Coordinates of C-alpha atoms and ligand atoms in Angstrom, one line a residue:
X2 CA 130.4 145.4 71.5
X3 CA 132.8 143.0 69.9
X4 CA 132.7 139.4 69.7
X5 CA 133.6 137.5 73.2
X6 CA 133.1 140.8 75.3
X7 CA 130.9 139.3 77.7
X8 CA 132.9 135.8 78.2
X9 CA 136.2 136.7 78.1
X10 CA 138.6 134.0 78.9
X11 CA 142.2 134.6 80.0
X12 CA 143.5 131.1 78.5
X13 CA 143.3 127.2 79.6
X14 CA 143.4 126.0 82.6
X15 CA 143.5 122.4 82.9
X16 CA 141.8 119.4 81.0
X17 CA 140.8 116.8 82.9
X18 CA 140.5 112.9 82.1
X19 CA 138.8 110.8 83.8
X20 CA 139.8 107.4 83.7
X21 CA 139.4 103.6 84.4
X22 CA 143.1 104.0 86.3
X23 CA 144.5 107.4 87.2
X24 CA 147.6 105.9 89.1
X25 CA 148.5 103.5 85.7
X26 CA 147.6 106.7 83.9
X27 CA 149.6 109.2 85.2
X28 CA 152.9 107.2 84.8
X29 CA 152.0 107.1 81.4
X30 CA 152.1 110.6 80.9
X31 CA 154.6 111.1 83.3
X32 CA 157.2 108.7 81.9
X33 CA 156.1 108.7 78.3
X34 CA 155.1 111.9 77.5
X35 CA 157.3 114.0 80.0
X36 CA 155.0 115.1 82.5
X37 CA 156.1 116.4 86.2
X38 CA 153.9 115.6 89.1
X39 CA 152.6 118.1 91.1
X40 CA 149.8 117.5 93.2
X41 CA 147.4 114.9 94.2
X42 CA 143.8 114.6 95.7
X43 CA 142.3 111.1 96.9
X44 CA 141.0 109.1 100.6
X45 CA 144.3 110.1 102.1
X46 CA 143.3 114.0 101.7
X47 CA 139.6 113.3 102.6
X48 CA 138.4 112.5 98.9
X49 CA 136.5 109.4 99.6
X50 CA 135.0 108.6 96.0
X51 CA 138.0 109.5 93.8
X52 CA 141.7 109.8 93.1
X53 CA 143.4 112.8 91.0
X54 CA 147.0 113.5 90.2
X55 CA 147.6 116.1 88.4
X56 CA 150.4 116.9 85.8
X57 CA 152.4 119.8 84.4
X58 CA 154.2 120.5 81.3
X59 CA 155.3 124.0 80.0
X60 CA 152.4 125.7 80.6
X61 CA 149.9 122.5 80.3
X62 CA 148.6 121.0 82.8
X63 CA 146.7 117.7 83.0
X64 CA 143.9 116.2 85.7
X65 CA 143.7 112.2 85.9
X66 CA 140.9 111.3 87.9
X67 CA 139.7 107.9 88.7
X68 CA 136.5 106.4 90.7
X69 CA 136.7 104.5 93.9
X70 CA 133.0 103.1 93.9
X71 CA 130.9 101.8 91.8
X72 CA 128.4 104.9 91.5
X73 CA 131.2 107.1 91.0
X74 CA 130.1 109.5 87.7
X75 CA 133.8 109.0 87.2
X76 CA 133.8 105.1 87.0
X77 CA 130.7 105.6 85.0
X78 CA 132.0 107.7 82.1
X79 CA 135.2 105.6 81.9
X80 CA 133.2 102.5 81.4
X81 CA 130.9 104.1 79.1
X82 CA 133.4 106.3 77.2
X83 CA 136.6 104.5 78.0
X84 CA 139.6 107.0 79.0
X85 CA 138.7 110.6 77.7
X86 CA 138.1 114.2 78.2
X87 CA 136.1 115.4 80.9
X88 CA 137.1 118.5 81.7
X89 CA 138.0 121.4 78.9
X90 CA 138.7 124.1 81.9
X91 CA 139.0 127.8 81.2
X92 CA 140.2 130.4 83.3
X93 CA 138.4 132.9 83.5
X94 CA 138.4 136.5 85.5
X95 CA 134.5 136.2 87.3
X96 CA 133.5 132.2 87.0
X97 CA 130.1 133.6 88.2
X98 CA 129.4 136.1 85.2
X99 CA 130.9 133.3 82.7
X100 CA 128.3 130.9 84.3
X101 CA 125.5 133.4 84.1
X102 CA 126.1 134.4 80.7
X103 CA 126.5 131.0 79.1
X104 CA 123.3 129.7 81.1
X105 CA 121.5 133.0 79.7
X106 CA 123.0 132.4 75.9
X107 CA 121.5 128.6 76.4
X108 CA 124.3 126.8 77.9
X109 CA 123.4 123.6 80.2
X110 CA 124.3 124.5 83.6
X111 CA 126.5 121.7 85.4
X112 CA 128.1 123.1 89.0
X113 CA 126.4 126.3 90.3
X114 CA 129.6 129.3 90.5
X115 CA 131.3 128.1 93.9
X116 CA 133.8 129.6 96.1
X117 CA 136.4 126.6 97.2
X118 CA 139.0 127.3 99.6
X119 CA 141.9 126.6 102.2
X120 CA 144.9 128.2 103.7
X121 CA 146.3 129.0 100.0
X122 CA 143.4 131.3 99.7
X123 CA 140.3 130.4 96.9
X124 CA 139.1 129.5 93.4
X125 CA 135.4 130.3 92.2
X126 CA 134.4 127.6 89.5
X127 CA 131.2 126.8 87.6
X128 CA 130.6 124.6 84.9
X129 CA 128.6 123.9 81.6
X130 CA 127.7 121.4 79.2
X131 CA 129.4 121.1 75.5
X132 CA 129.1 118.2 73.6
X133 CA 128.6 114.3 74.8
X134 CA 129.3 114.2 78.1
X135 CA 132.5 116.9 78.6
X136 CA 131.7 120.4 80.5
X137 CA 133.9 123.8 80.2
X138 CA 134.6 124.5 83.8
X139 CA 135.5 128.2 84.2
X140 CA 138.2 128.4 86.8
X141 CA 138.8 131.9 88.6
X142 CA 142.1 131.2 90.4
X143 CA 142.8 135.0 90.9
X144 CA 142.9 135.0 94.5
X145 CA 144.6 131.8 95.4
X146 CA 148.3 130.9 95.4
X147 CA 148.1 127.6 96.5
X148 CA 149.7 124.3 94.0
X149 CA 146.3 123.5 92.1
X150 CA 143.1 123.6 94.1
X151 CA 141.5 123.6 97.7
X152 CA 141.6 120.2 98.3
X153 CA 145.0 118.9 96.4
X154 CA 148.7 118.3 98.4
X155 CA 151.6 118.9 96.5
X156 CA 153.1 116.0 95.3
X157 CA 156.1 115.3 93.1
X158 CA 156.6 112.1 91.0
X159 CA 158.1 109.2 91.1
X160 CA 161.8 109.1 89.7
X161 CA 160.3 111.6 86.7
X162 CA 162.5 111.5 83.2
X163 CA 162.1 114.8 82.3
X164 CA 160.1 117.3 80.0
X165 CA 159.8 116.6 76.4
X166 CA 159.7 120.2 75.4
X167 CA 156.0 120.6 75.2
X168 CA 154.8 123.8 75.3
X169 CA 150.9 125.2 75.3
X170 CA 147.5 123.6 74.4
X171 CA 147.2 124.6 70.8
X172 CA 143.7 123.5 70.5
X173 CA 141.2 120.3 71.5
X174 CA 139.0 118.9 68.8
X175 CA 135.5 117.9 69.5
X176 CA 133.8 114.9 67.4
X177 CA 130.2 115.3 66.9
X178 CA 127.3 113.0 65.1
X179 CA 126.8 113.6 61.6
X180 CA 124.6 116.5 61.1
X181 CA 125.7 118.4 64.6
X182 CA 128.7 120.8 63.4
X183 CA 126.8 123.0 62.8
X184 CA 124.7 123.3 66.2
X185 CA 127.8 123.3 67.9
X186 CA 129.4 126.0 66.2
X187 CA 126.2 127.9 66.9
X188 CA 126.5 127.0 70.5
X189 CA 130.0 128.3 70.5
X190 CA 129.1 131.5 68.5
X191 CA 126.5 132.3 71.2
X192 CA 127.3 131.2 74.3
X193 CA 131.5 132.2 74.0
X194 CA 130.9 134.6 71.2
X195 CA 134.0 133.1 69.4
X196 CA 134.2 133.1 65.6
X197 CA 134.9 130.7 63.0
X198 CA 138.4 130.6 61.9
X199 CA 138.9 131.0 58.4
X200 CA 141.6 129.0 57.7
X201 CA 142.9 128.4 54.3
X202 CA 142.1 125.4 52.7
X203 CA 140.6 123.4 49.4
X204 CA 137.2 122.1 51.6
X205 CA 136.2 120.1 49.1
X206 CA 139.4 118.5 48.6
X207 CA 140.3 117.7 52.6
X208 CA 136.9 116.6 52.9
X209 CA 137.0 114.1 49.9
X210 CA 140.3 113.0 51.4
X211 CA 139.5 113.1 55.1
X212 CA 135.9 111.7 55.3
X213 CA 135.3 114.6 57.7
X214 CA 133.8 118.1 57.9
X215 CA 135.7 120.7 60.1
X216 CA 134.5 124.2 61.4
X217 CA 137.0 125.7 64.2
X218 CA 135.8 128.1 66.7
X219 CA 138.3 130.6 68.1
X220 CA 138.3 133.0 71.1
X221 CA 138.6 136.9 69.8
X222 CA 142.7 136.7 70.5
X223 CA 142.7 133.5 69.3
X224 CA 144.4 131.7 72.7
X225 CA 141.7 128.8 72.6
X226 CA 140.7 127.3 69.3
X227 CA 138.0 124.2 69.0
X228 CA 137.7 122.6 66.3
X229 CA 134.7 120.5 65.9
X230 CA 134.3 117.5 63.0
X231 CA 131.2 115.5 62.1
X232 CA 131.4 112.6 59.6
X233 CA 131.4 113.1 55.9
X234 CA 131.4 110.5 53.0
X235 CA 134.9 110.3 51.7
X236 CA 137.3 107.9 50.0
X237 CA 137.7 106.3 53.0
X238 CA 135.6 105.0 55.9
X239 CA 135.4 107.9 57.9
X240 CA 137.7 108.0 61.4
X241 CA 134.8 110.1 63.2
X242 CA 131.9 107.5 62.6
X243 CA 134.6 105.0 64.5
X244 CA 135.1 107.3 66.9
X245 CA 131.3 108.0 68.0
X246 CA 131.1 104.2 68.2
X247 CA 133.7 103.6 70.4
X248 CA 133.1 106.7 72.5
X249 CA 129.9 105.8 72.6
X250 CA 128.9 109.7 71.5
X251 CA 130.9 112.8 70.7
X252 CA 133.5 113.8 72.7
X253 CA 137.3 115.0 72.7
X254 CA 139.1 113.2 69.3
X255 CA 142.3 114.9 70.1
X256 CA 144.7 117.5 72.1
X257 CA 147.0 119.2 70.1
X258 CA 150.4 120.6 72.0
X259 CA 153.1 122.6 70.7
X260 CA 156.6 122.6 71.0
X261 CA 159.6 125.2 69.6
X262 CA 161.7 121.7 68.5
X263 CA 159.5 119.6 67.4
X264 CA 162.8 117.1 66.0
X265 CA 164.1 117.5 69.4
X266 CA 160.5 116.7 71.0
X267 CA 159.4 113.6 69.2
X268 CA 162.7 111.6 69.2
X269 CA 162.4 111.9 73.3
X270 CA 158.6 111.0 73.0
X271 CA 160.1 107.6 70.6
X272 CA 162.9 107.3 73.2
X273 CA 160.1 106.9 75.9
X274 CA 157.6 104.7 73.7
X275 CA 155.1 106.7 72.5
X276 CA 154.4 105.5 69.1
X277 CA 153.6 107.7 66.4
X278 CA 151.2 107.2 63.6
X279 CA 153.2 106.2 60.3
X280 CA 154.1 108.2 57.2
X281 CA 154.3 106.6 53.8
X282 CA 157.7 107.0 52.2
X283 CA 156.4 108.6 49.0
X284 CA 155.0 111.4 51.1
X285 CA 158.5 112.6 51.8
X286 CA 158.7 112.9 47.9
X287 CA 156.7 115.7 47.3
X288 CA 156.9 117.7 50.8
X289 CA 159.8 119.6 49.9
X290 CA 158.0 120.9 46.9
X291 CA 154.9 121.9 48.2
X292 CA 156.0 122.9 51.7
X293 CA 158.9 125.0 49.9
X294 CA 161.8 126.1 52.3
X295 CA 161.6 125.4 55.6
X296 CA 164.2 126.1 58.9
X297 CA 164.2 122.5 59.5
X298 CA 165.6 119.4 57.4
X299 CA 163.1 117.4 55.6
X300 CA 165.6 114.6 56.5
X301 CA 164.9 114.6 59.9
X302 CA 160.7 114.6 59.0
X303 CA 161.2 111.7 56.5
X304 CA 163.7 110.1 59.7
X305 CA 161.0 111.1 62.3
X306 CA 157.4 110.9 60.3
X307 CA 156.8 114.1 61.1
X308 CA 154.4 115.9 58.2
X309 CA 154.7 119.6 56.8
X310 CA 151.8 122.2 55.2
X311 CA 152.2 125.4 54.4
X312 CA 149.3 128.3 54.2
X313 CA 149.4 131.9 53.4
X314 CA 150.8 132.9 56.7
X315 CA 153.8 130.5 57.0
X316 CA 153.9 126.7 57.7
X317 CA 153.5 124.3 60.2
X318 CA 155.3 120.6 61.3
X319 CA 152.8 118.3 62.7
X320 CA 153.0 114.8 63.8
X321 CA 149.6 112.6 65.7
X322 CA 150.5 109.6 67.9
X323 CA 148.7 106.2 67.9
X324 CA 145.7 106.5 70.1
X325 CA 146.5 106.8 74.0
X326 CA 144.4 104.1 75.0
X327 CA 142.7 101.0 73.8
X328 CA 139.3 101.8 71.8
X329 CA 140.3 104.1 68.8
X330 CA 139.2 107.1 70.4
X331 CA 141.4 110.2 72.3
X332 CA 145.0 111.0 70.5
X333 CA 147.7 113.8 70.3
X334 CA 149.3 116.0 68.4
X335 CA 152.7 117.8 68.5
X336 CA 152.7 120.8 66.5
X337 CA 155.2 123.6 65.9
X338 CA 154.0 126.5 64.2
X339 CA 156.0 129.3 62.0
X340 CA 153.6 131.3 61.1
X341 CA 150.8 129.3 59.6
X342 CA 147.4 129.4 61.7
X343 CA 146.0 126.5 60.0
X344 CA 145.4 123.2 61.0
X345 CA 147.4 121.0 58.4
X346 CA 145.0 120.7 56.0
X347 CA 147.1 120.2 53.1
X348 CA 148.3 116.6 54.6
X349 CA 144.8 115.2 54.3
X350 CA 145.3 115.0 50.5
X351 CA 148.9 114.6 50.5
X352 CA 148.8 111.6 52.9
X353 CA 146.1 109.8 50.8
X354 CA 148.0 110.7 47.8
X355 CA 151.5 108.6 49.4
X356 CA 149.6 105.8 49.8
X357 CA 148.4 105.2 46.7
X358 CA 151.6 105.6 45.2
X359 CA 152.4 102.6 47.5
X360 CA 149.3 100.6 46.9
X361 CA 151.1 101.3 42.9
X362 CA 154.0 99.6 43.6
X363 CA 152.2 96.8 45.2
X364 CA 150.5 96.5 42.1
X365 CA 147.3 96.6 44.3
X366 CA 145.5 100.0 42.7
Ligands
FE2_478 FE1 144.8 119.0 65.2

């Protein structure tokens, strides 16, 4: 038997945040990140403790959820956790043998496997515990041809802009405590029976650079990868021990989506006001060098900030935005890949590197 044979997993199938403000939230993603409305649960379809809209894109597709009372587990986690990933959903062809074999391989059960349904036909889900306080629910949607689930209307938005030209979920990075990688690549290795990707990259040198420690976990087609950092002493005050602060635990530290133009993508995500971390000049120095030859002009990177790596199976264009909400904690990426399989490594080193040469000219090294 191979790897992942008893779990197999046909792809994502939603994530779902829950929030302090689902209707604030949603036009957010709608109007700044390109989103199209499509359906909506909440009191006036019978949901009395919550509201959900949920949002497409390519083939991503987004759940905001928000509590209407104070007990809501909804309001709770977005008090505790602020704005963040509750949901990592997988679809999945028998949510009943997923959910038994990841409660049997030692996975926390969270929803018992349930048949939901309406006149669209029905979904089975069930879900499990992963790290802090998100769950994997596994979504069989086989038999039901309805907009989202039993339970939603369709619903379009509100004088939408627009797609951006996002794609897929390339892969959702887990932040764990310091000394926890490991367990939770264990738990992926046994409950999912995914591997670790080995991914090309001088370890000691991105770790020295990044202040983290990164194993990623990958399905056996590779579809859904998980990375998952813990802290590590660096040159810098680790990002992941601010994280766990803020997010009061582990939990989701970002969503990477792709794009085939990523030039094309991230001047309409600017155009709409999502704001990008910044490059240092200097890094557009050396790119070209070490990325070597690419389809796309390194003007338009140095123009846009977007940042280039290559590995041994091609190279990638990568850019992260500003955090999507106040505490320093959930983020995106935009990545488009030709070729390379690897995470962008190489821009750990290269990034610390740029700055330096700036803190040079300053005179302040
Ligand atoms: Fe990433």
């Amino acid at each position: 038997m191979t790897a992942g044979d008893f779990m197999p997993l046909d792809g994502w199938d939603h994530i779902e945040l829950w929030v302090g403000n689902a209707k604030q939230a949603a036009y957010f993603y709608e109007h700044a990140f390109g989103f199209r409305r499509i359906a909506y649960a909440g009191p006036e379809t019978g949901v009395r403790d919550r509201a959900s809209y949920v949002l497409e894109q390519g083939d991503v597709r987004f759940v905001l959820s928000s509590g209407l009372r104070r007990e809501s587990p909804v309001g709770e986690f977005a008090c505790l956790h602020g704005d963040g990933v509750k949901d990592i959903a997988l679809r999945v062809p028998d949510a009943r043998a997923a959910y038994r074999e990841a409660v049997q391989r030692g996975a926390r059960g969270v929803a018992e496997p349930h048949w939901s349904e309406d006149e669209h036909g029905r979904v089975e889900l069930a879900s499990i515990a992963t790290y802090g306080d998100v769950v994997h629910t596994f979504v069989n949607r086989g038999e039901y041809e309805g907009v989202y689930l039993p339970g939603y209307v369709a619903q379009s938005s509100n004088g939408a802009d627009g797609g951006v030209g996002l794609v897929t979920i390339d892969h959702v990075v887990g932040n764990v405590e310091l000394g926890r990688m490991e367990h939770w690549v264990d738990f992926y290795e046994r409950v999912f029976g995914m591997t670790e990707m080995i991914h090309f990259s001088d370890e000691d040198i991105s770790t020295e650079y990044s202040a983290l420690m990164s194993k990623v976990m990958t399905d056996g087609q590779g579809k859904i990868k998980f990375p998952i950092n813990e802290p590590a002493e660096g040159k810098r005050k680790s990002q992941i021990e601010e994280y766990l602060e803020y997010n009061h635990g582990p939990g989701v530290q970002h969503i990477a989506l792709t794009t085939e133009n990523i030039v094309e993508t991230v001047e309409a995500l600017q155009r709409r006001g999502v704001i990008f971390l910044n490059t240092p000049e200097a890094y557009y120095e050396e790119v070209p060098e070490r990325v070597g030859e690419i389809a796309e002009s390194y003007e338009d990177l140095r123009r846009l900030r977007i940042l280039a790596d290559r590995d041994d199976d091609g190279y990638l264009l990568q850019i992260f935005t500003k955090t999507a909400q106040d505490r320093p904690t959930l983020f995106f990426e935009v990545i488009e890949r030709h070729g390379a399989r690897g995470f962008g490594d190489g821009n750990f080193k290269a990034l610390f590197e740029a700055i330096e040469r700036e803190q040079a000219l300053r005179g302040n090294l």
